[in-house]
PDB file of C-alpha atoms in Angstrom:
ATOM      1  CA  UNK H  44     212.734 223.469 -91.708  1.00  0.00           C
ATOM      2  CA  UNK H  45     211.029 221.089 -89.847  1.00  0.00           C
ATOM      3  CA  UNK H  46     207.126 220.525 -90.660  1.00  0.00           C
ATOM      4  CA  UNK H  47     205.015 220.877 -87.716  1.00  0.00           C
ATOM      5  CA  UNK H  48     201.453 219.381 -86.766  1.00  0.00           C
ATOM      6  CA  UNK H  49     198.762 220.849 -84.840  1.00  0.00           C
ATOM      7  CA  UNK H  50     195.291 221.104 -84.089  1.00  0.00           C
ATOM      8  CA  UNK H  51     193.281 222.975 -86.463  1.00  0.00           C
ATOM      9  CA  UNK H  52     191.194 224.585 -83.434  1.00  0.00           C
ATOM     10  CA  UNK H  53     190.254 224.254 -79.818  1.00  0.00           C
ATOM     11  CA  UNK H  54     187.840 225.133 -77.345  1.00  0.00           C
ATOM     12  CA  UNK H  55     187.982 226.126 -73.919  1.00  0.00           C
ATOM     13  CA  UNK H  56     185.972 227.969 -70.800  1.00  0.00           C
ATOM     14  CA  UNK H  57     187.198 231.054 -69.281  1.00  0.00           C
ATOM     15  CA  UNK H  58     189.805 230.246 -66.315  1.00  0.00           C
ATOM     16  CA  UNK H  59     190.693 226.839 -67.686  1.00  0.00           C
ATOM     17  CA  UNK H  60     194.566 226.124 -68.501  1.00  0.00           C
ATOM     18  CA  UNK H  61     195.133 225.559 -72.056  1.00  0.00           C
ATOM     19  CA  UNK H  62     197.600 223.038 -73.878  1.00  0.00           C
ATOM     20  CA  UNK H  63     198.065 223.202 -77.232  1.00  0.00           C
ATOM     21  CA  UNK H  64     200.742 220.345 -78.619  1.00  0.00           C
ATOM     22  CA  UNK H  65     202.521 220.903 -81.663  1.00  0.00           C
ATOM     23  CA  UNK H  66     204.367 217.572 -83.548  1.00  0.00           C
ATOM     24  CA  UNK H  67     207.777 217.946 -85.362  1.00  0.00           C
ATOM     25  CA  UNK H  68     209.362 214.638 -85.619  1.00  0.00           C
ATOM     26  CA  UNK H  69     211.874 216.189 -87.847  1.00  0.00           C
ATOM     27  CA  UNK H  70     213.299 218.717 -85.712  1.00  0.00           C
ATOM     28  CA  UNK H  71     217.074 219.364 -86.241  1.00  0.00           C
ATOM     29  CA  UNK H  72     219.517 219.910 -83.838  1.00  0.00           C
ATOM     30  CA  UNK H  73     220.112 223.744 -84.091  1.00  0.00           C
ATOM     31  CA  UNK H  74     216.300 224.074 -84.774  1.00  0.00           C
ATOM     32  CA  UNK H  75     214.401 226.342 -81.892  1.00  0.00           C
ATOM     33  CA  UNK H  76     210.381 226.095 -81.224  1.00  0.00           C
ATOM     34  CA  UNK H  77     208.838 229.201 -81.158  1.00  0.00           C
ATOM     35  CA  UNK H  78     205.057 230.022 -80.878  1.00  0.00           C
ATOM     36  CA  UNK H  79     203.054 233.368 -81.837  1.00  0.00           C
ATOM     37  CA  UNK H  80     199.701 234.780 -81.221  1.00  0.00           C
ATOM     38  CA  UNK H  81     197.145 235.961 -84.168  1.00  0.00           C
ATOM     39  CA  UNK H  82     194.442 238.316 -83.715  1.00  0.00           C
ATOM     40  CA  UNK H  83     192.260 238.925 -86.372  1.00  0.00           C
ATOM     41  CA  UNK H  84     193.014 241.876 -89.093  1.00  0.00           C
ATOM     42  CA  UNK H  85     196.385 241.551 -87.229  1.00  0.00           C
ATOM     43  CA  UNK H  86     200.204 240.953 -87.350  1.00  0.00           C
ATOM     44  CA  UNK H  87     201.533 237.710 -85.812  1.00  0.00           C
ATOM     45  CA  UNK H  88     203.005 237.905 -82.105  1.00  0.00           C
ATOM     46  CA  UNK H  89     205.826 236.681 -80.468  1.00  0.00           C
ATOM     47  CA  UNK H  90     204.328 234.495 -77.466  1.00  0.00           C
ATOM     48  CA  UNK H  91     207.764 232.403 -76.622  1.00  0.00           C
ATOM     49  CA  UNK H  92     210.236 230.389 -77.867  1.00  0.00           C
ATOM     50  CA  UNK H  93     212.530 227.103 -76.697  1.00  0.00           C
ATOM     51  CA  UNK H  94     215.024 224.637 -77.405  1.00  0.00           C
ATOM     52  CA  UNK H  95     214.469 221.937 -74.497  1.00  0.00           C
ATOM     53  CA  UNK H  96     212.635 221.673 -71.311  1.00  0.00           C
ATOM     54  CA  UNK H  97     210.525 224.266 -69.888  1.00  0.00           C
ATOM     55  CA  UNK H  98     210.116 227.990 -70.475  1.00  0.00           C
ATOM     56  CA  UNK H  99     208.463 230.122 -68.557  1.00  0.00           C
ATOM     57  CA  UNK H 100     207.145 233.907 -69.354  1.00  0.00           C
ATOM     58  CA  UNK H 101     204.433 236.214 -68.284  1.00  0.00           C
ATOM     59  CA  UNK H 102     202.089 235.114 -71.039  1.00  0.00           C
ATOM     60  CA  UNK H 103     203.023 231.136 -71.356  1.00  0.00           C
ATOM     61  CA  UNK H 104     204.964 228.103 -70.811  1.00  0.00           C
ATOM     62  CA  UNK H 105     206.485 225.959 -73.345  1.00  0.00           C
ATOM     63  CA  UNK H 106     207.235 222.398 -72.513  1.00  0.00           C
ATOM     64  CA  UNK H 107     209.739 220.085 -74.990  1.00  0.00           C
ATOM     65  CA  UNK H 108     210.540 216.759 -74.457  1.00  0.00           C
ATOM     66  CA  UNK H 109     213.830 215.253 -73.997  1.00  0.00           C
ATOM     67  CA  UNK H 110     213.734 213.610 -77.944  1.00  0.00           C
ATOM     68  CA  UNK H 111     212.121 217.291 -78.891  1.00  0.00           C
ATOM     69  CA  UNK H 112     210.169 215.873 -81.422  1.00  0.00           C
ATOM     70  CA  UNK H 113     206.868 217.525 -80.034  1.00  0.00           C
ATOM     71  CA  UNK H 114     206.496 220.942 -77.758  1.00  0.00           C
ATOM     72  CA  UNK H 115     203.170 222.088 -75.748  1.00  0.00           C
ATOM     73  CA  UNK H 116     202.054 225.522 -75.455  1.00  0.00           C
ATOM     74  CA  UNK H 117     200.404 225.844 -72.136  1.00  0.00           C
ATOM     75  CA  UNK H 118     197.860 229.082 -71.451  1.00  0.00           C
ATOM     76  CA  UNK H 119     197.341 229.305 -67.710  1.00  0.00           C
ATOM     77  CA  UNK H 120     193.625 230.704 -66.831  1.00  0.00           C
ATOM     78  CA  UNK H 121     192.343 231.980 -70.588  1.00  0.00           C
ATOM     79  CA  UNK H 122     190.234 234.862 -70.715  1.00  0.00           C
ATOM     80  CA  UNK H 123     188.290 235.499 -73.866  1.00  0.00           C
ATOM     81  CA  UNK H 124     190.729 237.732 -74.948  1.00  0.00           C
ATOM     82  CA  UNK H 125     193.329 235.146 -75.393  1.00  0.00           C
ATOM     83  CA  UNK H 126     191.158 233.851 -78.769  1.00  0.00           C
ATOM     84  CA  UNK H 127     193.390 233.735 -81.629  1.00  0.00           C
ATOM     85  CA  UNK H 128     195.051 231.483 -83.842  1.00  0.00           C
ATOM     86  CA  UNK H 129     198.277 230.422 -82.465  1.00  0.00           C
ATOM     87  CA  UNK H 130     201.157 229.160 -84.913  1.00  0.00           C
ATOM     88  CA  UNK H 131     203.911 227.193 -83.791  1.00  0.00           C
ATOM     89  CA  UNK H 132     207.502 227.155 -85.544  1.00  0.00           C
ATOM     90  CA  UNK H 133     210.437 225.026 -86.129  1.00  0.00           C
ATOM     91  CA  UNK H 134     213.924 225.882 -87.173  1.00  0.00           C
ATOM     92  CA  UNK H 135     215.520 228.964 -86.945  1.00  0.00           C
ATOM     93  CA  UNK H 136     215.068 229.422 -90.934  1.00  0.00           C
ATOM     94  CA  UNK H 137     218.184 231.887 -90.207  1.00  0.00           C
ATOM     95  CA  UNK H 138     219.459 233.105 -93.646  1.00  0.00           C
ATOM     96  CA  UNK H 139     222.102 235.288 -92.089  1.00  0.00           C
ATOM     97  CA  UNK H 140     222.116 239.357 -91.646  1.00  0.00           C
ATOM     98  CA  UNK H 141     219.218 239.265 -89.456  1.00  0.00           C
ATOM     99  CA  UNK H 142     217.224 237.644 -92.182  1.00  0.00           C
ATOM    100  CA  UNK H 143     214.562 234.809 -91.318  1.00  0.00           C
ATOM    101  CA  UNK H 144     212.950 232.894 -93.750  1.00  0.00           C
ATOM    102  CA  UNK H 145     209.798 231.770 -91.211  1.00  0.00           C
ATOM    103  CA  UNK H 146     207.275 229.319 -92.961  1.00  0.00           C
ATOM    104  CA  UNK H 147     203.630 229.713 -91.236  1.00  0.00           C
ATOM    105  CA  UNK H 148     201.419 226.609 -91.091  1.00  0.00           C
ATOM    106  CA  UNK H 149     197.563 226.975 -90.692  1.00  0.00           C
ATOM    107  CA  UNK H 150     198.097 227.421 -86.845  1.00  0.00           C
ATOM    108  CA  UNK H 151     195.419 226.316 -84.137  1.00  0.00           C
ATOM    109  CA  UNK H 152     192.449 228.225 -83.649  1.00  0.00           C
ATOM    110  CA  UNK H 153     191.470 228.522 -80.109  1.00  0.00           C
ATOM    111  CA  UNK H 154     188.184 229.792 -79.329  1.00  0.00           C
ATOM    112  CA  UNK H 155     187.739 230.893 -75.394  1.00  0.00           C
ATOM    113  CA  UNK H 156     183.737 230.675 -74.160  1.00  0.00           C
ATOM    114  CA  UNK H 157     182.433 232.878 -71.529  1.00  0.00           C
TER     115      UNK H 157
ATOM    116  CA  UNK N  27     202.059 249.573 -81.418  1.00  0.00           C
ATOM    117  CA  UNK N  28     205.000 247.123 -82.101  1.00  0.00           C
ATOM    118  CA  UNK N  29     207.418 249.470 -83.271  1.00  0.00           C
ATOM    119  CA  UNK N  30     206.505 248.451 -86.902  1.00  0.00           C
ATOM    120  CA  UNK N  31     203.864 250.874 -88.339  1.00  0.00           C
ATOM    121  CA  UNK N  32     201.923 250.291 -91.377  1.00  0.00           C
ATOM    122  CA  UNK N  33     199.616 252.294 -93.575  1.00  0.00           C
ATOM    123  CA  UNK N  34     197.087 252.783 -94.837  1.00  0.00           C
ATOM    124  CA  UNK N  35     194.992 250.100 -92.215  1.00  0.00           C
ATOM    125  CA  UNK N  36     192.501 249.747 -94.940  1.00  0.00           C
ATOM    126  CA  UNK N  37     192.789 250.068 -99.124  1.00  0.00           C
ATOM    127  CA  UNK N  38     190.131 249.754-102.066  1.00  0.00           C
ATOM    128  CA  UNK N  39     191.374 249.810-105.192  1.00  0.00           C
ATOM    129  CA  UNK N  40     190.590 249.281-108.705  1.00  0.00           C
ATOM    130  CA  UNK N  41     191.762 247.002-111.072  1.00  0.00           C
ATOM    131  CA  UNK N  42     193.526 249.808-113.189  1.00  0.00           C
ATOM    132  CA  UNK N  43     194.722 251.693-110.110  1.00  0.00           C
ATOM    133  CA  UNK N  44     198.356 252.029-108.944  1.00  0.00           C
ATOM    134  CA  UNK N  45     198.473 252.391-105.091  1.00  0.00           C
ATOM    135  CA  UNK N  46     201.542 251.962-102.613  1.00  0.00           C
ATOM    136  CA  UNK N  47     201.800 250.502 -99.327  1.00  0.00           C
ATOM    137  CA  UNK N  48     204.364 251.689 -96.814  1.00  0.00           C
ATOM    138  CA  UNK N  49     205.929 250.057 -93.813  1.00  0.00           C
ATOM    139  CA  UNK N  50     208.297 251.968 -91.386  1.00  0.00           C
ATOM    140  CA  UNK N  51     210.093 250.088 -88.428  1.00  0.00           C
ATOM    141  CA  UNK N  52     211.468 251.970 -85.208  1.00  0.00           C
ATOM    142  CA  UNK N  53     213.699 249.199 -83.921  1.00  0.00           C
ATOM    143  CA  UNK N  54     216.757 249.326 -85.533  1.00  0.00           C
ATOM    144  CA  UNK N  55     216.217 246.540 -87.606  1.00  0.00           C
ATOM    145  CA  UNK N  56     218.196 245.518 -90.744  1.00  0.00           C
ATOM    146  CA  UNK N  57     215.553 243.063 -92.266  1.00  0.00           C
ATOM    147  CA  UNK N  58     212.366 243.649 -93.732  1.00  0.00           C
ATOM    148  CA  UNK N  59     209.732 241.537 -95.341  1.00  0.00           C
ATOM    149  CA  UNK N  60     206.234 241.692 -97.002  1.00  0.00           C
ATOM    150  CA  UNK N  61     203.722 238.902 -96.478  1.00  0.00           C
ATOM    151  CA  UNK N  62     200.684 238.093 -97.770  1.00  0.00           C
ATOM    152  CA  UNK N  63     197.470 236.554 -95.722  1.00  0.00           C
ATOM    153  CA  UNK N  64     194.630 235.444 -97.607  1.00  0.00           C
ATOM    154  CA  UNK N  65     191.566 234.310 -96.017  1.00  0.00           C
ATOM    155  CA  UNK N  66     191.644 230.834 -94.285  1.00  0.00           C
ATOM    156  CA  UNK N  67     195.505 230.364 -96.176  1.00  0.00           C
ATOM    157  CA  UNK N  68     198.414 230.677 -94.200  1.00  0.00           C
ATOM    158  CA  UNK N  69     201.247 233.643 -94.388  1.00  0.00           C
ATOM    159  CA  UNK N  70     202.901 233.548 -97.545  1.00  0.00           C
ATOM    160  CA  UNK N  71     206.311 235.259 -97.852  1.00  0.00           C
ATOM    161  CA  UNK N  72     206.109 237.931-100.865  1.00  0.00           C
ATOM    162  CA  UNK N  73     209.712 239.688-100.393  1.00  0.00           C
ATOM    163  CA  UNK N  74     213.316 239.632 -97.874  1.00  0.00           C
ATOM    164  CA  UNK N  75     215.187 242.828 -97.205  1.00  0.00           C
ATOM    165  CA  UNK N  76     218.563 242.834 -95.874  1.00  0.00           C
ATOM    166  CA  UNK N  77     220.245 246.141 -95.342  1.00  0.00           C
ATOM    167  CA  UNK N  78     218.021 247.229 -98.451  1.00  0.00           C
ATOM    168  CA  UNK N  79     219.130 244.424-100.712  1.00  0.00           C
ATOM    169  CA  UNK N  80     216.373 242.269-102.103  1.00  0.00           C
ATOM    170  CA  UNK N  81     217.134 238.665-100.614  1.00  0.00           C
ATOM    171  CA  UNK N  82     213.836 236.902-101.632  1.00  0.00           C
ATOM    172  CA  UNK N  83     211.553 236.911-103.999  1.00  0.00           C
ATOM    173  CA  UNK N  84     208.743 233.979-103.500  1.00  0.00           C
ATOM    174  CA  UNK N  85     207.645 233.886-107.403  1.00  0.00           C
ATOM    175  CA  UNK N  86     205.357 236.564-106.646  1.00  0.00           C
ATOM    176  CA  UNK N  87     203.824 238.269-109.994  1.00  0.00           C
ATOM    177  CA  UNK N  88     204.988 241.603-111.245  1.00  0.00           C
ATOM    178  CA  UNK N  89     202.421 243.413-110.390  1.00  0.00           C
ATOM    179  CA  UNK N  90     203.786 243.635-106.747  1.00  0.00           C
ATOM    180  CA  UNK N  91     206.727 245.860-106.850  1.00  0.00           C
ATOM    181  CA  UNK N  92     208.518 246.326-103.608  1.00  0.00           C
ATOM    182  CA  UNK N  93     210.529 249.094-103.086  1.00  0.00           C
ATOM    183  CA  UNK N  94     213.077 249.535 -99.700  1.00  0.00           C
ATOM    184  CA  UNK N  95     214.989 253.348 -99.545  1.00  0.00           C
ATOM    185  CA  UNK N  96     216.913 252.298 -96.556  1.00  0.00           C
ATOM    186  CA  UNK N  97     216.628 249.741 -93.644  1.00  0.00           C
ATOM    187  CA  UNK N  98     213.520 251.509 -92.140  1.00  0.00           C
ATOM    188  CA  UNK N  99     211.355 251.851 -94.747  1.00  0.00           C
ATOM    189  CA  UNK N 100     209.847 249.332 -97.228  1.00  0.00           C
ATOM    190  CA  UNK N 101     207.192 250.125 -99.697  1.00  0.00           C
ATOM    191  CA  UNK N 102     205.126 247.704-101.617  1.00  0.00           C
ATOM    192  CA  UNK N 103     203.589 248.992-105.332  1.00  0.00           C
ATOM    193  CA  UNK N 104     200.466 247.837-106.554  1.00  0.00           C
ATOM    194  CA  UNK N 105     199.465 248.127-110.029  1.00  0.00           C
ATOM    195  CA  UNK N 106     196.796 246.381-111.822  1.00  0.00           C
ATOM    196  CA  UNK N 107     195.540 243.749-109.629  1.00  0.00           C
ATOM    197  CA  UNK N 108     193.153 241.427-109.402  1.00  0.00           C
ATOM    198  CA  UNK N 109     190.601 240.518-106.968  1.00  0.00           C
ATOM    199  CA  UNK N 110     191.978 237.563-106.058  1.00  0.00           C
ATOM    200  CA  UNK N 111     194.881 240.013-104.792  1.00  0.00           C
ATOM    201  CA  UNK N 112     192.424 240.907-101.689  1.00  0.00           C
ATOM    202  CA  UNK N 113     194.390 240.039 -98.620  1.00  0.00           C
ATOM    203  CA  UNK N 114     195.858 240.985 -95.599  1.00  0.00           C
ATOM    204  CA  UNK N 115     199.310 242.382 -96.307  1.00  0.00           C
ATOM    205  CA  UNK N 116     201.783 242.229 -93.091  1.00  0.00           C
ATOM    206  CA  UNK N 117     205.185 243.912 -93.149  1.00  0.00           C
ATOM    207  CA  UNK N 118     207.640 242.514 -90.521  1.00  0.00           C
ATOM    208  CA  UNK N 119     211.649 243.405 -89.583  1.00  0.00           C
ATOM    209  CA  UNK N 120     213.886 241.660 -87.633  1.00  0.00           C
ATOM    210  CA  UNK N 121     217.257 241.831 -86.060  1.00  0.00           C
ATOM    211  CA  UNK N 122     220.628 239.296 -85.895  1.00  0.00           C
ATOM    212  CA  UNK N 123     219.750 238.443 -82.077  1.00  0.00           C
ATOM    213  CA  UNK N 124     221.534 236.138 -79.772  1.00  0.00           C
ATOM    214  CA  UNK N 125     220.489 232.608 -80.019  1.00  0.00           C
ATOM    215  CA  UNK N 126     218.073 231.681 -77.262  1.00  0.00           C
ATOM    216  CA  UNK N 127     216.574 235.131 -76.759  1.00  0.00           C
ATOM    217  CA  UNK N 128     213.355 236.686 -78.798  1.00  0.00           C
ATOM    218  CA  UNK N 129     214.152 236.124 -82.368  1.00  0.00           C
ATOM    219  CA  UNK N 130     212.398 236.002 -85.914  1.00  0.00           C
ATOM    220  CA  UNK N 131     209.942 238.562 -86.759  1.00  0.00           C
ATOM    221  CA  UNK N 132     207.832 241.540 -85.056  1.00  0.00           C
ATOM    222  CA  UNK N 133     205.047 242.280 -87.454  1.00  0.00           C
ATOM    223  CA  UNK N 134     203.149 245.284 -88.142  1.00  0.00           C
ATOM    224  CA  UNK N 135     199.030 245.358 -88.120  1.00  0.00           C
ATOM    225  CA  UNK N 136     198.759 245.309 -91.671  1.00  0.00           C
ATOM    226  CA  UNK N 137     197.087 246.509 -94.802  1.00  0.00           C
ATOM    227  CA  UNK N 138     193.405 245.350 -95.796  1.00  0.00           C
ATOM    228  CA  UNK N 139     193.479 245.136 -99.639  1.00  0.00           C
ATOM    229  CA  UNK N 140     190.692 244.854-101.442  1.00  0.00           C
ATOM    230  CA  UNK N 141     190.353 244.863-104.866  1.00  0.00           C
ATOM    231  CA  UNK N 142     187.479 245.547-106.565  1.00  0.00           C
TER     232      UNK N 142
END
């Protein structure tokens, strides 16, 4: 699986747009880019997934440049409840029959300030 | 609720005790997982089950014993644990998806385990 690098922590004020960038220089042709969100003492939750260009859902946007060596998770107008750890994962880790081998890094701890 | 339910949410046990963690998924998924999350460490994959068959054991000590009686239930049996085993234990499930759609894991809320 491709290794990812993302900032350890970020601070933002409420109402601002937050962009978290993840580097994945060794991404393979078949790899997808997926972001998870984790609140304290809870399991990670899927946010968004993309392969190239831009993907948007009701929670976030994901920007992927043409070379796919990085990606940026964009959270519009964050609130205090967006304070969490955000993980960038690259690769499908697919082992067949619905089984995955997803490897989580340390993630980015986002703190939203009133 | 994510569709993956873990019980208990909190557990305190002595080093000589035997206890079990339970995970149940109502999503029709066919693969289930145990992850361990220690303080200030990344999530560590412990066990993987596909269609009730264990396909992965990431060098986990034998004091952790998984059991998967069917594709909806997963247990983690604990015995003679050490204080360093205190952590958040997370269960997850997944299903063979179409590429390009939501894939990967649906996690439960975890069991916070404290070994004293």
